[in-house]
Amino acid sequence: MSDVVVAKFGGSSLADSEQFQKVRNIVFGNDKRRYVVPSAPGKRFKKDYKITDLLYLCYEHAKNEISFEDVFKHIEERYKTLALELNVDVDIQSHLEEIKLKIEEGASADYTASRGEYLNGLILAAFLNYEFVDAAEVIKFKHFGTLDMAATEIAVRERLKNIDKAVIPGFYGAIDGKIKTFSRGGSDITGAIIARCTNAELYENWTDVSGFLMADPNIVANPKSIENVTYKELRELSYMGAKVLHEESIFPVRDVGIPINIRNTNRPEDKGTFIVDEQRVQAYGDTITGIAGKKDFVVIAIQKMLMNLEQGFCRKLLTILESNGVSFENMPAGIDSVSLVIEECQVGDKLEIILEEIKRQCNPDTIDVHPNMALIATVGKGMNRTKGVATKIFKSLSEAEVNVRMINQGSSEINVIIGVENEDFENAYRAIYSAFVK
Ligand code: ADP
Ligand code: ASP
Ligand code: MG
């Protein structure tokens, strides 16, 4: 491990010049914070726009040959105000002109969206007096679009070898010189990659909450924060909707043992959450670590007598999904029944064709479709050692008069997933939280 802390700052931490000042105080508060990864400016207030959303909108307008002038003006104004108020020596006007021209000329969605981080990186580097290193030079993708970790490690190490302090924008990289982004929220992944490639002792992820909370603060008021969480639990929670950290950001750091610390830019005195190896979490204490959930699933429930004896039944089902380019979330099964739980956005307009193919190839007795379903995962490392967790969950749901439509326990035994109707989602979520947190 080297004397390096990588600090990633999210959109709300860099939304205006006041936030930039907080970021500078944090960075300068520890000499080890040598590599800084910024997101694009986020919302300054609840109804504000994120720069990334505005950039995608510009791209969509340009693609459909609609003027994006007005949208681009908002973007220009945000960056110009930042550069002016922070008094940095960056020729923001000419960068903006170049970007606008490229969008007009048909630049890709990835290029367009990546400019949010690019411009913010230029401003932050000047403000901190750190070197600017373009992520396009060091974050490498493979031809089919996934990260090329081996090539990235070589490029980052080579580029940063003689640079003591640098700002590397998050969210994007390149493939053969063409800009490519991660999925939304992907600056978290860039931060983790830079931490790995610089052998950092710590990856700090600075955001607008004091760590990973036991529940989504948009659903439960003032949820308790989690002091320590294992990579495994975090993956379950973030995959199931706790979007504070991108679900893929643990992979670069987990196998090299770099802890992640989620911190609050607006309350730097708070310790935040540490994401660590299992070995480093001493006591399990509470029976659950947290709750997460997502709405908008469709469940296809299939029944067939003696299904258990029919070899290849599930293979046929999954092949039908695969050939339609649909991935599934869960597949709870009984002796003569099986359900496919799929995100509605995955199914799109393919539902009819999938149902037809299931009928034709699998010849089921019945096939029912349940749309508008939500999943809630209750996650906890201590769950498989503690009696009564499931009882608590189901008792709380029954008291809240929520109809549980589906139950599934992951084989890792650190989560219980229940399915409820979309309209019961918040009620069920709060009921489970209150059962564990008094
Ligand atoms: P950033 O812009 O810093 O990357 P994000 O908006 O991506 O921040 O993530 C932080 C937000 O995640 C919080 O403001 C909160 O609304 C939301 N969130 C959802 N679930 C949780 C959770 N379990 N713990 C903390 N925050 C959560
Ligand atoms: N700015 C990008 C987004 O809004 C990436 C990030 O914030 O991590 O998705
Ligand atoms: Mg984020």
Short mmCIF file of C-alpha atoms and ligand atoms in Angstrom, two decimals, residues 8 10-11 39 50 185-186 188 205 207 243-246, ligand 3:
data_model
loop_
_atom_site.label_atom_id
_atom_site.label_comp_id
_atom_site.label_asym_id
_atom_site.label_seq_id
_atom_site.Cartn_x
_atom_site.Cartn_y
_atom_site.Cartn_z
CA LYS A 8 -14.01 10.76 -5.40
CA GLY A 10 -20.10 13.12 -6.40
CA GLY A 11 -22.26 15.58 -8.30
CA SER A 39 -18.35 13.80 -11.14
CA LYS A 50 -27.91 17.46 -13.18
CA GLY A 185 -23.32 6.82 -11.50
CA GLY A 186 -20.11 5.40 -12.94
CA ASP A 188 -17.73 5.66 -8.42
CA ASN A 205 -16.25 8.31 -1.76
CA THR A 207 -21.30 12.32 -1.27
CA LYS A 243 -27.74 3.73 -5.30
CA VAL A 244 -25.36 5.58 -3.00
CA LEU A 245 -22.49 3.64 -4.55
CA HIS A 246 -22.46 2.13 -8.06
MG MG B 3 -23.44 8.52 -7.42
#
